[in-house]
PDB file of C-alpha atoms in Angstrom:
ATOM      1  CA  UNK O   1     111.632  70.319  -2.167  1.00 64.00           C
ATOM      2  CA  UNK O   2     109.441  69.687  -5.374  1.00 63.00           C
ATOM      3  CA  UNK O   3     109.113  65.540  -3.884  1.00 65.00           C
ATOM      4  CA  UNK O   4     108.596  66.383  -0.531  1.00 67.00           C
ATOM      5  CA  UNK O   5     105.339  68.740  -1.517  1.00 62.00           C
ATOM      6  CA  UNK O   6     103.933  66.558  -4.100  1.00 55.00           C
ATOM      7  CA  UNK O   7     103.949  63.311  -1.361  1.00 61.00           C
ATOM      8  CA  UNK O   8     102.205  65.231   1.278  1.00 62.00           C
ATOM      9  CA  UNK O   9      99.688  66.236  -0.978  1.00 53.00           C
ATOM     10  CA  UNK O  10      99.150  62.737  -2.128  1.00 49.00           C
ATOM     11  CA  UNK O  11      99.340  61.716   1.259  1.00 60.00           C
ATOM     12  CA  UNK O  12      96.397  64.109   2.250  1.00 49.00           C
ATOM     13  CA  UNK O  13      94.331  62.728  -1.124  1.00 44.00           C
ATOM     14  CA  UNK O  14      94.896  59.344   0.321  1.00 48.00           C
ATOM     15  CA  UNK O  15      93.518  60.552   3.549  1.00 47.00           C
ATOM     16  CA  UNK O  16      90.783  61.914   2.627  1.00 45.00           C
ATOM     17  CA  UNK O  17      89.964  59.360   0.124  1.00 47.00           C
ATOM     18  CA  UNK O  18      90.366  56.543   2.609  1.00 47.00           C
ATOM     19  CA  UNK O  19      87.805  58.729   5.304  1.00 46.00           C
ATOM     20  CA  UNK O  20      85.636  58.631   2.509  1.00 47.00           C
ATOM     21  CA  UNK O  21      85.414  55.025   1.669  1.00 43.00           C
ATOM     22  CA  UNK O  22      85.082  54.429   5.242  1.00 45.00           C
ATOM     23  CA  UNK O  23      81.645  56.262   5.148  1.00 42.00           C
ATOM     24  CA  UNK O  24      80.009  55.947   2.348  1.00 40.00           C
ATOM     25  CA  UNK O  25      76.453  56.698   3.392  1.00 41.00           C
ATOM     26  CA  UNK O  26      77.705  60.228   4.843  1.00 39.00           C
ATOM     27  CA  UNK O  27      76.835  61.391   1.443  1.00 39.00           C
ATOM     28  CA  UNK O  28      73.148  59.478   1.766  1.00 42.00           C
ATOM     29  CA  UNK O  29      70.093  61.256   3.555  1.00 43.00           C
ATOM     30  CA  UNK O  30      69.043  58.936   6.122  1.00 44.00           C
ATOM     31  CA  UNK O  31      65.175  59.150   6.554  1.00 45.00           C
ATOM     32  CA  UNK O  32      63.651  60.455   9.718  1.00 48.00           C
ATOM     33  CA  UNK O  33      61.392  58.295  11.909  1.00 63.00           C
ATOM     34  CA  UNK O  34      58.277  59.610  10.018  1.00 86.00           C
ATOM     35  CA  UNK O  35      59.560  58.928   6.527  1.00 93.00           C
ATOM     36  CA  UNK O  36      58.372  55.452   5.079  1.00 96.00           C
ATOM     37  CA  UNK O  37      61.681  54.268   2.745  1.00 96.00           C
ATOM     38  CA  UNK O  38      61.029  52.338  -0.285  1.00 96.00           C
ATOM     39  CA  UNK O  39      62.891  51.797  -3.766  1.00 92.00           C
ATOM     40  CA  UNK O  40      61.326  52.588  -6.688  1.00 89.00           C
ATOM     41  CA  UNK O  41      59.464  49.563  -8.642  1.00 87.00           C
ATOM     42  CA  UNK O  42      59.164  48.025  -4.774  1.00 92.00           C
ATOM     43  CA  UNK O  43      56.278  47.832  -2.683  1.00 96.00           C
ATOM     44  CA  UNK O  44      56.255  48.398   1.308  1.00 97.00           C
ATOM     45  CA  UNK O  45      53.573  47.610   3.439  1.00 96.00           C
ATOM     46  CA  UNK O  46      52.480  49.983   6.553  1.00 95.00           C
ATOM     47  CA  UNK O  47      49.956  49.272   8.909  1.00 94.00           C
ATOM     48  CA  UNK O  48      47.784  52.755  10.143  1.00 91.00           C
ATOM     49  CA  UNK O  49      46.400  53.451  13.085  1.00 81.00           C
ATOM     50  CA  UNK O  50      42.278  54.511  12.965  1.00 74.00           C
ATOM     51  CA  UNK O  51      39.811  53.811  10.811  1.00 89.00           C
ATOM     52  CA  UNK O  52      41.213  55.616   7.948  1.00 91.00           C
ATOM     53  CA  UNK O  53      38.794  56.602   4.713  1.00 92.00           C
ATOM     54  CA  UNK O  54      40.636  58.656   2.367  1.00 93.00           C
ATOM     55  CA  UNK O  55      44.409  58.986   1.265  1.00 95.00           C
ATOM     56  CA  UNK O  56      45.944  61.808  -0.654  1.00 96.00           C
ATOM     57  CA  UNK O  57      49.150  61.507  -2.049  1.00 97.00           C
ATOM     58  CA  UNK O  58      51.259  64.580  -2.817  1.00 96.00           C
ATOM     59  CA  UNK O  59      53.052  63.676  -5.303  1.00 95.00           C
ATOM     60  CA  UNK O  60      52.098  60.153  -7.323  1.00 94.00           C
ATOM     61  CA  UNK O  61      54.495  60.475 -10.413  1.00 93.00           C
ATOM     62  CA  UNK O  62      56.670  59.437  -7.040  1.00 94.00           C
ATOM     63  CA  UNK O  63      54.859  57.188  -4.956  1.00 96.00           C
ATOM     64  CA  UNK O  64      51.056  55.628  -5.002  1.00 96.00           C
ATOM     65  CA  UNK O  65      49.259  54.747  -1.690  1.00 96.00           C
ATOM     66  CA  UNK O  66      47.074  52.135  -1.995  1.00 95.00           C
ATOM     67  CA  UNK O  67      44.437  51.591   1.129  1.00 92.00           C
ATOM     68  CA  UNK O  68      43.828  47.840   2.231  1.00 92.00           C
ATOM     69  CA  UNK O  69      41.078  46.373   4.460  1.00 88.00           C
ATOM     70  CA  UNK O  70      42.476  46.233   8.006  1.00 86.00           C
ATOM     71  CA  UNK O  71      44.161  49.455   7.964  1.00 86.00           C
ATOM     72  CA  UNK O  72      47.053  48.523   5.744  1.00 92.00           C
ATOM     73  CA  UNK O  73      48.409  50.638   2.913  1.00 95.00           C
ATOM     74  CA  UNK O  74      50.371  49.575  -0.007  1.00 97.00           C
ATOM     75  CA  UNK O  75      53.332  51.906  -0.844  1.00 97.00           C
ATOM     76  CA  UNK O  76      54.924  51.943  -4.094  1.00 96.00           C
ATOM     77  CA  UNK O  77      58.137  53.781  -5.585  1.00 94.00           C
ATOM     78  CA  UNK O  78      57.236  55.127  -9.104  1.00 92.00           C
ATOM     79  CA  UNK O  79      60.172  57.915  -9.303  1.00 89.00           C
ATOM     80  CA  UNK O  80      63.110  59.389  -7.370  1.00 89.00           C
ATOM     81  CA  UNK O  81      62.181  61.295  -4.524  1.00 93.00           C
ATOM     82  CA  UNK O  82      59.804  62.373  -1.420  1.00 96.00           C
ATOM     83  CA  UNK O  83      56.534  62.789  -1.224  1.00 97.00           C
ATOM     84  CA  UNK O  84      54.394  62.997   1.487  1.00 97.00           C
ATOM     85  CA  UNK O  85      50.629  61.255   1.773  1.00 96.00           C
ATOM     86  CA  UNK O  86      47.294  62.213   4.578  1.00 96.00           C
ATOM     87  CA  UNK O  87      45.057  59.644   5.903  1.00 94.00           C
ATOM     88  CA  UNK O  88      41.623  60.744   6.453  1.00 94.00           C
ATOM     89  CA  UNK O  89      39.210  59.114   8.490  1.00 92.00           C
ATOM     90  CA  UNK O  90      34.997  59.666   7.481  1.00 92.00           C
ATOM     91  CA  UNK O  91      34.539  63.169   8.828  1.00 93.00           C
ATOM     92  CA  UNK O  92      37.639  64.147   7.412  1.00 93.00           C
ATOM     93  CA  UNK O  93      40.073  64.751   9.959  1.00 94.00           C
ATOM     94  CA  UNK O  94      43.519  64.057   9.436  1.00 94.00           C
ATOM     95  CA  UNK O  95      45.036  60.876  11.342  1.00 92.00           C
ATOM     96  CA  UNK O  96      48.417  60.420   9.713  1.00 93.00           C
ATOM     97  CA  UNK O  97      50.128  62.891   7.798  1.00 95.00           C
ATOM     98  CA  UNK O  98      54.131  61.089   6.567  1.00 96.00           C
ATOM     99  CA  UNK O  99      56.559  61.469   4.397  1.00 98.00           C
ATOM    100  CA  UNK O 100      57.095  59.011   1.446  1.00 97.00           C
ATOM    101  CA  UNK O 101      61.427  58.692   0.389  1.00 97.00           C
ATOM    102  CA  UNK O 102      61.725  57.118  -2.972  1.00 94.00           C
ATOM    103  CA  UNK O 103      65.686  55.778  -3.589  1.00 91.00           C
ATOM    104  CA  UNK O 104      66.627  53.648  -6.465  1.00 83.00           C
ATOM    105  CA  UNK O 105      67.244  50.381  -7.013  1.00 76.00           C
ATOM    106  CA  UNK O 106      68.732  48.348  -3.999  1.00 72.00           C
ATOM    107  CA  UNK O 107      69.285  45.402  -6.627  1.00 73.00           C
ATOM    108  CA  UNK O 108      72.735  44.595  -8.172  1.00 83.00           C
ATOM    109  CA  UNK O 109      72.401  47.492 -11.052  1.00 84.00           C
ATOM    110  CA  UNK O 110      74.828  47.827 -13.702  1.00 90.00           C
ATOM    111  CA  UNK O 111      74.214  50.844 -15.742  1.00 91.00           C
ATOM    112  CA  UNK O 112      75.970  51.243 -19.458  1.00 93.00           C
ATOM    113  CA  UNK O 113      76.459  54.462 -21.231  1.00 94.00           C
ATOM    114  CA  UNK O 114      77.166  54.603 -25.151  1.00 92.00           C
ATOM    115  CA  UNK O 115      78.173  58.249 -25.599  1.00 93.00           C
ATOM    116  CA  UNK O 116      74.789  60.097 -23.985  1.00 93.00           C
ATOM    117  CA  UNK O 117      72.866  56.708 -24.036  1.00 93.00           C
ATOM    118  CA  UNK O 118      71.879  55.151 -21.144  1.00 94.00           C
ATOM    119  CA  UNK O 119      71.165  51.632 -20.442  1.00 93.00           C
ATOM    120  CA  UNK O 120      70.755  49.883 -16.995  1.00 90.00           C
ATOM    121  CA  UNK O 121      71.012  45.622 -16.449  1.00 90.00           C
ATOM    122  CA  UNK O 122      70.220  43.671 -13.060  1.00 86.00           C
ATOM    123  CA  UNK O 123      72.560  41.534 -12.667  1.00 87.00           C
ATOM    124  CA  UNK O 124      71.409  38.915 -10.389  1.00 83.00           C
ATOM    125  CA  UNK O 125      72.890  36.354 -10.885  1.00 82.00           C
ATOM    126  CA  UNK O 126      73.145  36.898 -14.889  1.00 88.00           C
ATOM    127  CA  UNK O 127      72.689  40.432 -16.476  1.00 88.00           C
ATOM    128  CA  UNK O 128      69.450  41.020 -18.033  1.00 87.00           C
ATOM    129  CA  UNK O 129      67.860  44.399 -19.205  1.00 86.00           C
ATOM    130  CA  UNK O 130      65.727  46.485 -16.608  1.00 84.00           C
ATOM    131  CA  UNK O 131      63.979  49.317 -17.717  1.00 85.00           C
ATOM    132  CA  UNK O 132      64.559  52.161 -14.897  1.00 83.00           C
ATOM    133  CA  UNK O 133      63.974  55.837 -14.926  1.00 81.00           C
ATOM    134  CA  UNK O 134      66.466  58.050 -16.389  1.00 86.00           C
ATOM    135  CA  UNK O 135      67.181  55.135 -19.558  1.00 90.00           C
ATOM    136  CA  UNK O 136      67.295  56.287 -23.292  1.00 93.00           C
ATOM    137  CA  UNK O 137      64.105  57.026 -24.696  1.00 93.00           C
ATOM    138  CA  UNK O 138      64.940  54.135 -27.653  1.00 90.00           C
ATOM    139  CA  UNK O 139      66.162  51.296 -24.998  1.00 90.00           C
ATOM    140  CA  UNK O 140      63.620  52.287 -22.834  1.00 89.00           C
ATOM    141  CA  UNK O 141      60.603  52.039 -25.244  1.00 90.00           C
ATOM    142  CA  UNK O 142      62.026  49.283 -27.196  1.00 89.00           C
ATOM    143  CA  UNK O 143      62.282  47.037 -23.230  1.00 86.00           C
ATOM    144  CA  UNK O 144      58.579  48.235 -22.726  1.00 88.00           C
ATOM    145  CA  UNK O 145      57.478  47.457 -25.809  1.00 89.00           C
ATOM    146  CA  UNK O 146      58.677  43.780 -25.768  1.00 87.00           C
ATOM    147  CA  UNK O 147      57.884  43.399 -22.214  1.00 84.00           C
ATOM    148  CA  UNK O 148      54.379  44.342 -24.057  1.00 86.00           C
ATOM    149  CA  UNK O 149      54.047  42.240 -26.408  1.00 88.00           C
ATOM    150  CA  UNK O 150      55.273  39.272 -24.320  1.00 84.00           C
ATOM    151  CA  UNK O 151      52.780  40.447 -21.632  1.00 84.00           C
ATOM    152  CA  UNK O 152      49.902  40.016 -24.484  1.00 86.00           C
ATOM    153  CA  UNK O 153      51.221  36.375 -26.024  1.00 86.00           C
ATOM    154  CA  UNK O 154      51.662  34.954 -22.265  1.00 85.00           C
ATOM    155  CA  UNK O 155      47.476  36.252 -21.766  1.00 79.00           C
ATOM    156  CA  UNK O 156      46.488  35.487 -24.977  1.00 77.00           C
ATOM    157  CA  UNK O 157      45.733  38.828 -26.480  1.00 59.00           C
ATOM    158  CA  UNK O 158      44.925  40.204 -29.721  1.00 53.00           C
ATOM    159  CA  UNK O 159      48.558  41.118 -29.857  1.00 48.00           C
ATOM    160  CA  UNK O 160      50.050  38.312 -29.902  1.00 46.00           C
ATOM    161  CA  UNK O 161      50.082  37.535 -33.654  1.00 48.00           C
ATOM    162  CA  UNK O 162      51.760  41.350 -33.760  1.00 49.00           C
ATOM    163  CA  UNK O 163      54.930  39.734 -32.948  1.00 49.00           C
ATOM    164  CA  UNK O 164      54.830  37.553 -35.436  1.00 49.00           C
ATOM    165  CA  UNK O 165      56.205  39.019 -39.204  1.00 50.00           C
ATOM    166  CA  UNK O 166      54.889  37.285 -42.489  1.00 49.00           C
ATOM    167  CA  UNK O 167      57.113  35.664 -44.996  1.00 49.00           C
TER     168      UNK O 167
END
């Protein structure tokens, strides 16, 4: 009796594992028509209607809106989650009022942990360090601060000889 009850309930965990696998972006919030999607670190270009003057952005710890000649905007994922921005034209009526949905990575990410450490790695094709939100505050400002400092030697700045340690 004890058999027969423990392999319908791992029958029914199979089940409802397997309907999960088989939709795995139930879980996801698709974005409305409205919403612009972009990852974060990614930039998306939109094309607006009018002769638009002004932008406000809600939110841009999550998103900035740059304005282009020709009516194009720049949108950029800087954090995890929505935002919305307004398009004003001259006399300050609104033309386009949207939603902004900021998702992670869409890259091959491979994130370690060392007890309450986190470290993430793009791996395409080779793993390599990538600094993304939500990393240790030491990996995360040691990345930056190399990514600095090579940033400097590469233009020639005064920081370049920083690197460098005496003998």
């Amino acid at each position: 009796m004890r058999k027969e009850i423990l392999r319908r309930h791992v029958r029914v965990c199979l089940l409802v594992a397997a309907a999960m696998l088989a939709t795995p972006a139930a879980g996801r919030a698709e974005p409305v028509a409205d919403t612009i999607a972009v990852n974060v670190d990614q930039a998306k270009l939109v094309r607006l209607p009018g002769k638009v003057a002004t932008i406000v952005v809600g939110n841009p710890l999550i998103a900035d809106v740059t304005l282009q000649p020709g009516g194009m905007i720049v949108v950029t994922g800087k954090g995890y989650g929505a935002t919305n921005f307004i398009a004003l034209d001259r006399g300050g009526e609104i033309l386009v009022d949207r939603q902004i949905q900021v998702e992670g990575p869409s890259d091959r990410l491979v994130t370690v942990y060392r007890g309450i450490e986190r470290e993430s790695y793009s791996c395409v094709p080779l793993c390599q360090r990538r600094v993304t939100l939500g990393d240790s505050d030491a990996y995360f400002n040691n990345a930056m601060s190399q990514a600095g400092t090579l940033s400097s030697s590469a233009s020639g700045g005064a920081g370049a000889g920083a690197a460098a340690k005496p003998n």
